[in-house]
mmCIF file of C-alpha atoms in Angstrom:
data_model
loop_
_atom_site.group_PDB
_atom_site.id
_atom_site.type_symbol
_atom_site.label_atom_id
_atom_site.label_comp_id
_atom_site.label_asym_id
_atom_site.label_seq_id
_atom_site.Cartn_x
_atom_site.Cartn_y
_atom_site.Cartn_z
ATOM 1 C CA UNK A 5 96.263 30.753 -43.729
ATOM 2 C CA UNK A 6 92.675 30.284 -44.512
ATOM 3 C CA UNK A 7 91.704 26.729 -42.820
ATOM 4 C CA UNK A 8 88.715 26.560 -45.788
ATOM 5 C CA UNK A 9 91.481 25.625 -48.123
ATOM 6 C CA UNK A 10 92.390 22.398 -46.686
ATOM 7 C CA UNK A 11 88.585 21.533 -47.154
ATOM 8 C CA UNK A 12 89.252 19.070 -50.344
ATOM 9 C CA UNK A 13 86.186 16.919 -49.482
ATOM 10 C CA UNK A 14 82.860 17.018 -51.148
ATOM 11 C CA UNK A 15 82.200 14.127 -49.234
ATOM 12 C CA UNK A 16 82.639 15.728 -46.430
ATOM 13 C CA UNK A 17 80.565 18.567 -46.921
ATOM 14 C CA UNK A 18 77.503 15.928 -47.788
ATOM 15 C CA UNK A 19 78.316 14.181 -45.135
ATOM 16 C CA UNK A 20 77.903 17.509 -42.966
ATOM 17 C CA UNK A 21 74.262 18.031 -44.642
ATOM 18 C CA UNK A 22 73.384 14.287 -43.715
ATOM 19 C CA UNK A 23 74.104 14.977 -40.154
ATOM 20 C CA UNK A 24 72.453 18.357 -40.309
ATOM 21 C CA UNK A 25 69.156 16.622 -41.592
ATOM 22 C CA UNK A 26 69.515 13.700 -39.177
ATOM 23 C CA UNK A 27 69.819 16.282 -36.135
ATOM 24 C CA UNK A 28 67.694 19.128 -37.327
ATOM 25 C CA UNK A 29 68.483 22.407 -38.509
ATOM 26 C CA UNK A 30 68.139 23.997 -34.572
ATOM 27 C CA UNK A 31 70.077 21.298 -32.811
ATOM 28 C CA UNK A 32 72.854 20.813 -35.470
ATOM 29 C CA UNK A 33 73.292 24.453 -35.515
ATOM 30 C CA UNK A 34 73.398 24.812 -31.041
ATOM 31 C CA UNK A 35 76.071 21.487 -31.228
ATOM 32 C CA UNK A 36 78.608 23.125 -33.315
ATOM 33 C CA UNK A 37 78.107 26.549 -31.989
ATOM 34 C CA UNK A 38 77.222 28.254 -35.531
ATOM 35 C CA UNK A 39 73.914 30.738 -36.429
ATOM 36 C CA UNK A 40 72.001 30.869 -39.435
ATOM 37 C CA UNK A 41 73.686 32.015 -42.728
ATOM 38 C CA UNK A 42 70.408 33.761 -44.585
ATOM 39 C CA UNK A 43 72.202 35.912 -46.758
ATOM 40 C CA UNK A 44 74.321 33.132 -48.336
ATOM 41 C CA UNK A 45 72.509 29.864 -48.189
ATOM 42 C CA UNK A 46 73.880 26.304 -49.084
ATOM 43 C CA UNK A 47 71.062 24.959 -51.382
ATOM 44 C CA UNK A 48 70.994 20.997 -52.384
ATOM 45 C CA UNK A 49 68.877 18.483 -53.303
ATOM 46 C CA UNK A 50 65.752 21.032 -52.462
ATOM 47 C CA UNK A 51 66.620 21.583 -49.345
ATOM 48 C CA UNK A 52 68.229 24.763 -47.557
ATOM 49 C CA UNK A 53 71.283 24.528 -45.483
ATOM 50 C CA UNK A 54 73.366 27.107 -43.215
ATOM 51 C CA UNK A 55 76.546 27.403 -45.338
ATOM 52 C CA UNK A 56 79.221 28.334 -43.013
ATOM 53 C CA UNK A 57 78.333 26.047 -40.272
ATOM 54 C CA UNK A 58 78.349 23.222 -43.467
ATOM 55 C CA UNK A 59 81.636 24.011 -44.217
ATOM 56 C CA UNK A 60 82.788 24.307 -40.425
ATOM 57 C CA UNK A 61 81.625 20.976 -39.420
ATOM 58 C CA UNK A 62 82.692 19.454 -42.903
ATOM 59 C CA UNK A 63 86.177 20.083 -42.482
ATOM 60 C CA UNK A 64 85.712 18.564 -39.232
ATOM 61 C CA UNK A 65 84.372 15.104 -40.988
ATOM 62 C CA UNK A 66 87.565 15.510 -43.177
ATOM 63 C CA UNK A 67 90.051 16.369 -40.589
ATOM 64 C CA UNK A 68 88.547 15.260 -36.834
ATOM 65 C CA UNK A 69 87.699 18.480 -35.159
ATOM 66 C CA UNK A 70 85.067 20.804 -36.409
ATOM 67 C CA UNK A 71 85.933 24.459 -37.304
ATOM 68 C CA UNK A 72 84.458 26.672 -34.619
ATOM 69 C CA UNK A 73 82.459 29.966 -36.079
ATOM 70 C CA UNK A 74 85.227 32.417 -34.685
ATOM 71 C CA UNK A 75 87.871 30.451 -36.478
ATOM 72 C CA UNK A 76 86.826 32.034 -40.070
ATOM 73 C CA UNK A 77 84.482 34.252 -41.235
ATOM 74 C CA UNK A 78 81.814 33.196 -43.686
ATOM 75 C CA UNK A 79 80.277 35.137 -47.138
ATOM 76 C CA UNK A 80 81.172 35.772 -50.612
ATOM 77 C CA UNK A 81 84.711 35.768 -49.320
ATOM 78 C CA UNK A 82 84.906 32.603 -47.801
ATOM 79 C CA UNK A 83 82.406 29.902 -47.525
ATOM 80 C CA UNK A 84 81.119 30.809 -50.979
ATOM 81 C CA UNK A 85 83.928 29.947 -52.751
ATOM 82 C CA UNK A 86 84.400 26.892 -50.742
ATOM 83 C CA UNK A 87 81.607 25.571 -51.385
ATOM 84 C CA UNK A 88 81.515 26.316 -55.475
ATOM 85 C CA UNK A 89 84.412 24.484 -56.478
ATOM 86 C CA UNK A 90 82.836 21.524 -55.636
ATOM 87 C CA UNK A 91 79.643 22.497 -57.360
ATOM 88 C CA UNK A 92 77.683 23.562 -54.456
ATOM 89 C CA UNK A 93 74.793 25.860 -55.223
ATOM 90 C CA UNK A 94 75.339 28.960 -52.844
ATOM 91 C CA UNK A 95 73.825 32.512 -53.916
ATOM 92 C CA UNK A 96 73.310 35.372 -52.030
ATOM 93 C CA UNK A 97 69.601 35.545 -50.460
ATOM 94 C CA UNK A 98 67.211 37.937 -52.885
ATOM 95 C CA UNK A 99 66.427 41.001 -51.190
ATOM 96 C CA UNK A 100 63.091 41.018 -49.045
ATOM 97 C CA UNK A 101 61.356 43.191 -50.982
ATOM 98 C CA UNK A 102 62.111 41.149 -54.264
ATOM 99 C CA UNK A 103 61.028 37.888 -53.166
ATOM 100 C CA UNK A 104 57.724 38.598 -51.012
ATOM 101 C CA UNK A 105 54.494 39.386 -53.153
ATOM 102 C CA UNK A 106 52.436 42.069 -51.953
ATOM 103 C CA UNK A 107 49.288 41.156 -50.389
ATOM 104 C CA UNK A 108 50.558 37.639 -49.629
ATOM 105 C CA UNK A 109 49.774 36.057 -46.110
ATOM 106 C CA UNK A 110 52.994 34.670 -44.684
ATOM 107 C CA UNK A 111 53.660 33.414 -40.760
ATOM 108 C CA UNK A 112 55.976 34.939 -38.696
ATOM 109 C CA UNK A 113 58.141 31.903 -38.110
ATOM 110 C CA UNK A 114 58.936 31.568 -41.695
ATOM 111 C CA UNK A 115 59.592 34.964 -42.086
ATOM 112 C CA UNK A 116 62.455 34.625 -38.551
ATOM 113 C CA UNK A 117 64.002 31.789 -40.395
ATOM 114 C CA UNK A 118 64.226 33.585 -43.801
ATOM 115 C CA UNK A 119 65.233 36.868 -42.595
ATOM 116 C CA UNK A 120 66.087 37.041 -38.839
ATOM 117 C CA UNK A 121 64.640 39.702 -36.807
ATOM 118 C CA UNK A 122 63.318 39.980 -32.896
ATOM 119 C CA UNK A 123 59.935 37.203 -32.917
ATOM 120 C CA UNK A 124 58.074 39.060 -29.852
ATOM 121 C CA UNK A 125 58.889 42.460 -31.161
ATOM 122 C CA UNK A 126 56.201 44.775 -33.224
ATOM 123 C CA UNK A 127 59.442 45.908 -35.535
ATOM 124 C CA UNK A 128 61.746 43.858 -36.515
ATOM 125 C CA UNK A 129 65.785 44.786 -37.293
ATOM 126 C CA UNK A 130 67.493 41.885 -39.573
ATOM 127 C CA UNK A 131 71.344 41.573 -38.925
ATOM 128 C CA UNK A 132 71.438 40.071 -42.711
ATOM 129 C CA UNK A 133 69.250 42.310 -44.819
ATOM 130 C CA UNK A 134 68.886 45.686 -45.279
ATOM 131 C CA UNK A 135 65.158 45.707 -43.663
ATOM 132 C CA UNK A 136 62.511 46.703 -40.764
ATOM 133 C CA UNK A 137 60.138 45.007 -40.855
ATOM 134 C CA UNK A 138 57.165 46.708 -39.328
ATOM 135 C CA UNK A 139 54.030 44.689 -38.201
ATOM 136 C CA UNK A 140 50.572 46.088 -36.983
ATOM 137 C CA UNK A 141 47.519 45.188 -35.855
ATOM 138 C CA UNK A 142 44.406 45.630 -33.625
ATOM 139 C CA UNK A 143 46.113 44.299 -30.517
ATOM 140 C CA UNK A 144 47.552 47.939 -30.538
ATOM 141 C CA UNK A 145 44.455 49.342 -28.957
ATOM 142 C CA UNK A 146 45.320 47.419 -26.002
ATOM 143 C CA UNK A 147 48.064 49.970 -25.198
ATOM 144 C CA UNK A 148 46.596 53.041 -26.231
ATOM 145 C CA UNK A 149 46.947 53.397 -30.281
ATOM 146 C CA UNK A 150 45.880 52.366 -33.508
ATOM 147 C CA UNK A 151 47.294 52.526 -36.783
ATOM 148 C CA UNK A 152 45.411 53.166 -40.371
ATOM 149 C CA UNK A 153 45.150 55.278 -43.663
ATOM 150 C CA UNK A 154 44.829 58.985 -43.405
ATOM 151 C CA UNK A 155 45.003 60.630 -46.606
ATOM 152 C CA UNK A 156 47.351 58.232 -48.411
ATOM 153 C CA UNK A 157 49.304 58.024 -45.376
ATOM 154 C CA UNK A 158 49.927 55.024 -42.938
ATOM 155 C CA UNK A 159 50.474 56.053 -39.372
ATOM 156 C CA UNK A 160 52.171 53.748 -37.461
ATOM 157 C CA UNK A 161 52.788 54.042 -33.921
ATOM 158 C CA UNK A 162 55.963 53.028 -32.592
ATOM 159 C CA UNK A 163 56.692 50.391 -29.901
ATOM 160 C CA UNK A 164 56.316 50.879 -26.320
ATOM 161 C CA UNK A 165 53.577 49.893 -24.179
ATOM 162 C CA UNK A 166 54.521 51.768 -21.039
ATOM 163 C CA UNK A 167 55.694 55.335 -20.080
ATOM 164 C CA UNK A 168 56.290 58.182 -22.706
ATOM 165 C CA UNK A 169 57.506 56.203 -25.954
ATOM 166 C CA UNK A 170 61.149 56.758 -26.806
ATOM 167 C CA UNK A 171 63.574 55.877 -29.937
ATOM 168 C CA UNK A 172 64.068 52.647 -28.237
ATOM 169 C CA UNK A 173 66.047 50.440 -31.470
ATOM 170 C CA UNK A 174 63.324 49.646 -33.147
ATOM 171 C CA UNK A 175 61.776 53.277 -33.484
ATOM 172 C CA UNK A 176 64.867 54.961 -34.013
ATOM 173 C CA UNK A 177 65.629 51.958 -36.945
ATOM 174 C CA UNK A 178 62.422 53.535 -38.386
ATOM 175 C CA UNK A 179 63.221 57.167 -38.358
ATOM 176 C CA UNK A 180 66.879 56.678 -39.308
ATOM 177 C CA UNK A 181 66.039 53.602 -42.120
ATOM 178 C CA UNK A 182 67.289 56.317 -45.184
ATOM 179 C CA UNK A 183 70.112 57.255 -43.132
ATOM 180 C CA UNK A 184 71.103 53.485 -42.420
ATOM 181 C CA UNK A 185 69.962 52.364 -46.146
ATOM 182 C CA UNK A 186 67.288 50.366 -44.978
ATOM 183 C CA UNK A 187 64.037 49.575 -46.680
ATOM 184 C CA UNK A 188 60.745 49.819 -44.742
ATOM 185 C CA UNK A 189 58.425 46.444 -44.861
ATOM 186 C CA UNK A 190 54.860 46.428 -43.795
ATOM 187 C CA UNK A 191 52.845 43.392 -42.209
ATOM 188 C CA UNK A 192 49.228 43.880 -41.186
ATOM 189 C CA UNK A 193 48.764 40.968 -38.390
ATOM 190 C CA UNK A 194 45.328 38.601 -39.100
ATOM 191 C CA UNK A 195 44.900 37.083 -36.145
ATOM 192 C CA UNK A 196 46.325 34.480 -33.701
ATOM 193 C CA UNK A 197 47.447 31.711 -36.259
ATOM 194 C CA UNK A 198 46.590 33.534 -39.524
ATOM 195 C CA UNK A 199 49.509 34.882 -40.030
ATOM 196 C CA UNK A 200 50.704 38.310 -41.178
ATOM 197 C CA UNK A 201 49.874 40.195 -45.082
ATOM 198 C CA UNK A 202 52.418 41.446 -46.639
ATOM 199 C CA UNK A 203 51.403 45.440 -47.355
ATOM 200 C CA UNK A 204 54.546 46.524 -49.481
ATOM 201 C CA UNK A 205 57.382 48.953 -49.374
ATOM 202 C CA UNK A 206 57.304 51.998 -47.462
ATOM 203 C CA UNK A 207 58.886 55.406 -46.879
ATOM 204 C CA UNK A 208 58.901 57.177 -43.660
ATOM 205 C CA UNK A 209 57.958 60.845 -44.785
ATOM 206 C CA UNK A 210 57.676 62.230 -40.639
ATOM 207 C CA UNK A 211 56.998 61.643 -37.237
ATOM 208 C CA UNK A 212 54.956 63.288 -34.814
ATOM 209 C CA UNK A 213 54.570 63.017 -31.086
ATOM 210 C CA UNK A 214 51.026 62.771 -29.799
ATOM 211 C CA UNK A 215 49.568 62.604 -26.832
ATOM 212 C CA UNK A 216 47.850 59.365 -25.564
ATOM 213 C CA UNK A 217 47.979 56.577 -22.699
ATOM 214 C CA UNK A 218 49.964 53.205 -21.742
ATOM 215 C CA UNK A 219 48.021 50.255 -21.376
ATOM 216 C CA UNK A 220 47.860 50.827 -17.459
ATOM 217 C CA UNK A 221 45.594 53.895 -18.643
ATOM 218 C CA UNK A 222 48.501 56.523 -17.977
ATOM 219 C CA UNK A 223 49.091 59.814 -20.251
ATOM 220 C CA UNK A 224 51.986 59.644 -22.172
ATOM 221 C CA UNK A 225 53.562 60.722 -25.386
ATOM 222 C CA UNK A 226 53.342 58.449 -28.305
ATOM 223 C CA UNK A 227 55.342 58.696 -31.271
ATOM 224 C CA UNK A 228 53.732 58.376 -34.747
ATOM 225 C CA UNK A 229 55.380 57.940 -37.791
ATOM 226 C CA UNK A 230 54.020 59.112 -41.316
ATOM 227 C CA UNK A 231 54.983 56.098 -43.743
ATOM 228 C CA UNK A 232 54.774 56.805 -47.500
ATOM 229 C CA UNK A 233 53.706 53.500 -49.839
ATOM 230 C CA UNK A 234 56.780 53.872 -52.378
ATOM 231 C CA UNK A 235 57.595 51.905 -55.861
ATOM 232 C CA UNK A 236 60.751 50.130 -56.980
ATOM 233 C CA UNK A 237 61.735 49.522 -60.251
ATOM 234 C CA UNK A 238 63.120 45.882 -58.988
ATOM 235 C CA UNK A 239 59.505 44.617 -58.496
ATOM 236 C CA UNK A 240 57.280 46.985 -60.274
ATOM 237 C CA UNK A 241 57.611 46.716 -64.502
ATOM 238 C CA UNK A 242 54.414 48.529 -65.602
ATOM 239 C CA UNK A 243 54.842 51.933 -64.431
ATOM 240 C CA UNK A 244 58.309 53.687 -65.232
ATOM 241 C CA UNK A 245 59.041 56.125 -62.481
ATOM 242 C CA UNK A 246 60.921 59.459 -64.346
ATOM 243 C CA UNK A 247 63.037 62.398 -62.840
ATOM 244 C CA UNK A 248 60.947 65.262 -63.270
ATOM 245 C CA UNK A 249 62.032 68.344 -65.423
ATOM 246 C CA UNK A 250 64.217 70.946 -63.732
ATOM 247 C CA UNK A 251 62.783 74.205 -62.873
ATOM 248 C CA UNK A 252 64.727 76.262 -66.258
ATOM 249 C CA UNK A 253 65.295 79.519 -64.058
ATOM 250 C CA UNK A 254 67.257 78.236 -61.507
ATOM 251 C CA UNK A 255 71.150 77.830 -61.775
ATOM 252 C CA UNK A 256 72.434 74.123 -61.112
ATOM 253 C CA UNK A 257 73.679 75.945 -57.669
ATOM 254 C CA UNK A 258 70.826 76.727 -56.492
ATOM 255 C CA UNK A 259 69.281 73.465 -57.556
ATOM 256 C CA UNK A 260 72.194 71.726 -55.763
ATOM 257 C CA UNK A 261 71.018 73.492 -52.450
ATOM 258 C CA UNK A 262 67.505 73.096 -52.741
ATOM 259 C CA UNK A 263 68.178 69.079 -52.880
ATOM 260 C CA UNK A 264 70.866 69.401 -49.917
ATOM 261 C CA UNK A 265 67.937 71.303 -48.027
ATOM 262 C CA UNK A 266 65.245 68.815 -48.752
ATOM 263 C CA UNK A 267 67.194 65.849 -48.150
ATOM 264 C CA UNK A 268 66.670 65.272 -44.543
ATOM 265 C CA UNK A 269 63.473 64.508 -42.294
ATOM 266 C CA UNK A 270 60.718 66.362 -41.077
ATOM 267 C CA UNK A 271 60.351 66.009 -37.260
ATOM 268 C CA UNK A 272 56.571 66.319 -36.844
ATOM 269 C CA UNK A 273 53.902 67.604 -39.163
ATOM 270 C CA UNK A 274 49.978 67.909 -37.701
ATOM 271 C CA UNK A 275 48.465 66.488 -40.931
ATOM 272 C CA UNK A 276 48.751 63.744 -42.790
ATOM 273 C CA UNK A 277 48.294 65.551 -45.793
ATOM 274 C CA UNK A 278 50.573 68.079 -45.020
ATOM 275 C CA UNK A 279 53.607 65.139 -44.453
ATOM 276 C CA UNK A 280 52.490 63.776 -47.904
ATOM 277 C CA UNK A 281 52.884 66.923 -49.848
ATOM 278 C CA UNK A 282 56.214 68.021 -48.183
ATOM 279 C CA UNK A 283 57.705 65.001 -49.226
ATOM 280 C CA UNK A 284 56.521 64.998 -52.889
ATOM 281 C CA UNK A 285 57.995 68.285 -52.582
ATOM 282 C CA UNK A 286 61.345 67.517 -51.300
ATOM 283 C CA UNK A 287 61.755 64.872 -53.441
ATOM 284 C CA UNK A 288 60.818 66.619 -56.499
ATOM 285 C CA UNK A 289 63.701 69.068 -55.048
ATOM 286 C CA UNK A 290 66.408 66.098 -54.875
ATOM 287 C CA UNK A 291 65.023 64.661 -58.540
ATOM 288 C CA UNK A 292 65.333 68.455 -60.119
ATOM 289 C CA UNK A 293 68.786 68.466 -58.786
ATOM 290 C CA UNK A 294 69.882 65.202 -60.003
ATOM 291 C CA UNK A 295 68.491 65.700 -63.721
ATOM 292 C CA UNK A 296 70.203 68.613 -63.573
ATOM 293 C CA UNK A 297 73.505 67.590 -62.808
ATOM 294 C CA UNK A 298 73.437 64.889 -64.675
ATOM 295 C CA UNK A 299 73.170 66.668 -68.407
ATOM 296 C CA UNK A 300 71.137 64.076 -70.085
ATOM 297 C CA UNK A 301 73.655 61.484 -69.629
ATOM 298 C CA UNK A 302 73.266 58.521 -67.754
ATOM 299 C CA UNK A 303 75.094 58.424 -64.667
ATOM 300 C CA UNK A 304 75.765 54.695 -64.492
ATOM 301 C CA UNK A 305 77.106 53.915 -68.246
ATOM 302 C CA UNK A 306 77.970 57.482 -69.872
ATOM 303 C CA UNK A 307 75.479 57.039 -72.545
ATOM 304 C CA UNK A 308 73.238 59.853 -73.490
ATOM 305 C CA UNK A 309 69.249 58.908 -72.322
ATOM 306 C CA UNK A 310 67.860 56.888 -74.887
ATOM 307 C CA UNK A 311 65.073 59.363 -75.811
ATOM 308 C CA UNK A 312 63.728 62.598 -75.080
ATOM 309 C CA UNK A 313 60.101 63.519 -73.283
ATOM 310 C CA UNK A 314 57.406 65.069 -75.579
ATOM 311 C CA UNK A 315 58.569 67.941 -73.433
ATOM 312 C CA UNK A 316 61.903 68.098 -74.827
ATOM 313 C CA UNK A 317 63.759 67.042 -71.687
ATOM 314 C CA UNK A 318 65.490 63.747 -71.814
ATOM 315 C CA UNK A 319 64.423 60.454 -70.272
ATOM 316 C CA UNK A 320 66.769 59.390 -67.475
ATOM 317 C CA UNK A 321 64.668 57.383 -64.423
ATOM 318 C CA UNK A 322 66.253 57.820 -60.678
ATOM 319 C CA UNK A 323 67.705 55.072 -58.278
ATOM 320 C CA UNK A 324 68.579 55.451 -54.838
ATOM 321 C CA UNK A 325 72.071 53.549 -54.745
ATOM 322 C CA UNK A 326 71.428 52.379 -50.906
ATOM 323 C CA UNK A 327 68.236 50.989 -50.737
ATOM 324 C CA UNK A 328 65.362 49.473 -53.161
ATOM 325 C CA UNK A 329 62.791 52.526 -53.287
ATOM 326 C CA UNK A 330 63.114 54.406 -56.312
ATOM 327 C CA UNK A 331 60.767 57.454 -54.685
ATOM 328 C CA UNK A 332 61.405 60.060 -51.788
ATOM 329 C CA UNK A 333 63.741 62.315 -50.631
ATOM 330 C CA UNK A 334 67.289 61.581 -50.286
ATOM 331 C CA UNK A 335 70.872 62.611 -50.428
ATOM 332 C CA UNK A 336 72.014 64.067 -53.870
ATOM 333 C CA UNK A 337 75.068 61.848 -53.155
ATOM 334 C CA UNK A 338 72.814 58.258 -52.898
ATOM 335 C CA UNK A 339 70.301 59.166 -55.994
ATOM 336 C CA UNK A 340 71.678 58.751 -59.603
ATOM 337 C CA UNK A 341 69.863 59.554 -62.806
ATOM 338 C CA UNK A 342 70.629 56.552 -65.092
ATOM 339 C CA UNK A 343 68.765 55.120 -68.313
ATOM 340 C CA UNK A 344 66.243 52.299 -68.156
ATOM 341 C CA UNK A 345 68.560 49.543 -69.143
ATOM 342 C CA UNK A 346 71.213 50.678 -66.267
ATOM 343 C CA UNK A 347 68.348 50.607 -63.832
ATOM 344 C CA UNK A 348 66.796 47.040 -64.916
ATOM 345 C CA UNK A 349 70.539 45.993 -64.839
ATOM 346 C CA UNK A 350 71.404 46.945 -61.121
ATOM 347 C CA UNK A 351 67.771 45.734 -59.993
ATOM 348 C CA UNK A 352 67.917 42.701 -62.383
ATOM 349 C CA UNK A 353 71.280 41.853 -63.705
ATOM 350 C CA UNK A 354 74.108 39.138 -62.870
ATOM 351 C CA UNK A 355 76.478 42.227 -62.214
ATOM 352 C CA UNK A 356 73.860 44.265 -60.815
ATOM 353 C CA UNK A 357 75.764 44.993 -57.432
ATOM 354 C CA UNK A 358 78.974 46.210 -58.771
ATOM 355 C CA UNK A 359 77.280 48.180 -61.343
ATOM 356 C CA UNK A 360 75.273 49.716 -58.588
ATOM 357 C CA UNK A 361 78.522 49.507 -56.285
ATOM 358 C CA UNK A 362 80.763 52.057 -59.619
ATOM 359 C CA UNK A 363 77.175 54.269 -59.507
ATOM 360 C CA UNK A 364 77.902 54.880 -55.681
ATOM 361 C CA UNK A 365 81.520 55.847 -56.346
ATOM 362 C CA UNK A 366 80.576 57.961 -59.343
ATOM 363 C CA UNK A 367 77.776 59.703 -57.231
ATOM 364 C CA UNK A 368 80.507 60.735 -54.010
ATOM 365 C CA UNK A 369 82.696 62.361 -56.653
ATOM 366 C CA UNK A 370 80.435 64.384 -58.110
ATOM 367 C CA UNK A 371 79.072 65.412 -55.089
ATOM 368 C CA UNK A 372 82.912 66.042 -53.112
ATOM 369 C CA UNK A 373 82.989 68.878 -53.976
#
């Protein structure tokens, strides 16, 4: 039996947020055992509460003895409901990239309470959110490196201040983040207490291992990775980002392989230029593919594309199904070719997730075989 539905109390639950406020957020949270709940927060009178331990200690209030976290798991499943039949406001979190503002200074703390990640750490793995967040700044030429533009490439160096660098978590979340369906986030540090700008979404293209020293002076291998700046259609309105046309000589076969081929990583690449133009290539591979296969129709609704190209070629725009960039390389099975209005609909819309959720199903069958 779910103990959330002997929870008949709104009462209760207020009475939950009165104590949370009178305690603080920290030491309500430590007394009852519970962590935050980002992803689905408890909002009321303007202020921002942890849902699940709300409804854990509220049942408490109702009944005498507070629900401990392992008695019931919290979400959509659980808590949510909950806490909406007694007209509690609880929505899921917007995604990272859709609620920061590019070039906008935040602090770090805010940023740990919002999203979670590892405060000491140079990259940054949210339990809640599909997101690294990736910070840099000049106090990397303490240990050896520096990051910067080369040729419309950022190279970021990976963490590690000692010995050869490794894919400790945090670099191997980088190199794996289209594998895992995470999105890359990029802060440039200002300063002791001047927080951290926002620099947008990224793509990590390649990584290369260089040679350089620790910050006791030692040689060592440093790893470098080639991050891509990369557009979504949930933030970006203004410029429509279309599959490209299909090379007309080449069967949908070979197409098919040419995508499978260009869907994985390159390892290391000497030039930054060179990293940028193999990935515009292999994506153009995976986007020639996906056109292709797709026939003009939209691969989210069924609907033919609403118009065609001066070219001739209809208009169908691509979205990666497991992450928020709408650009690079990826796995023919993850990158649909749908109409604008499908696209706007899983960025934008009500249903957006279970629209994008039937597009992920859709995509595995086609691609079974």
């Amino acid at each position: 039996m779910n103990p959330l539905s002997l929870l008949t109390s709104p009462d209760a639950v207020k009475a939950a947020m009165a104590e949370c406020d009178q305690l603080g957020r920290e030491a309500f949270l430590d007394k009852y055992g519970y962590k935050y709940s980002r992803l689905y927060p408890l909002h009321y009178n303007g202020k921002t509460y942890d849902s699940k331990a709300i409804v854990g200690v509220a049942y408490g209030k109702q009944h005498g003895t507070a629900l401990k976290a392992r008695d019931f798991s919290g979400g959509l499943a659980t808590v949510v409901p909950a806490l909406s039949r007694f007209g509690f406001d609880v929505k899921e979190a917007s995604h990272p990239v859709v609620s920061l503002v590019k070039g906008t200074t935040y602090f770090r703390k805010d940023l740990l309470e919002q999203y979670g990640g590892q405060l000491q750490k140079g990259i940054w793995t949210p339990r809640e959110f599909p997101v690294v967040l990736m910070f840099t700044g000049d106090s990397g030429k303490t240990y050896g490196y520096s990051d910067g533009w080369t040729d419309g490439i950022y190279q970021y160096t990976g963490e590690g201040q000692s010995g050869d660098m490794t894919f400790t978590p945090g670099n191997k979340a980088i190199r794996d983040h289209r594998e895992n369906g995470k999105d890359l986030l990029l802060f440039e540090d200002l300063g002791k207490g001047k927080g951290v700008r926002y620099t947008g979404l990224f793509e990590c293209a390649s990584w290369d291992e260089i040679s350089g020293t620790d910050k006791a002076k030692q040689p060592r291998k440093i790893i470098v990775f080639n991050l891509i700046p990369v557009e979504t259609s949930a933030t970006n309105t203004d410029i429509p980002i279309e599959i490209s046309q299909p090379i007309k000589d080449q069967s949908l076969k070979e197409l098919r392989q040419a995508a499978y081929a260009a869907s994985g990583m390159d390892k290391a690449i000497s030039k930054a230029s060179d990293a940028k133009r193999s990935w515009y290539v292999r994506s153009a591979k995976v986007r020639d593919y996906v056109l292709a296969r797709s026939e003009g129709i939209c691969e989210a609704c069924d609907e033919p594309a609403p118009f065609l190209k001066k070219d001739g070629s209809p208009y169908l725009e691509p979205h990666h199904t497991t992450r928020l960039a709408d650009e690079g390389p990826d796995h023919p099975a993850c990158v649909g070719a749908i109409c604008p209005t499908c696209h706007r609909r899983i960025h934008s819309g009500e249903d957006g997730a279970l629209w994008n959720k039937e597009l992920q199903k859709r995509l595995k069958a086609k691609e079974a075989h």
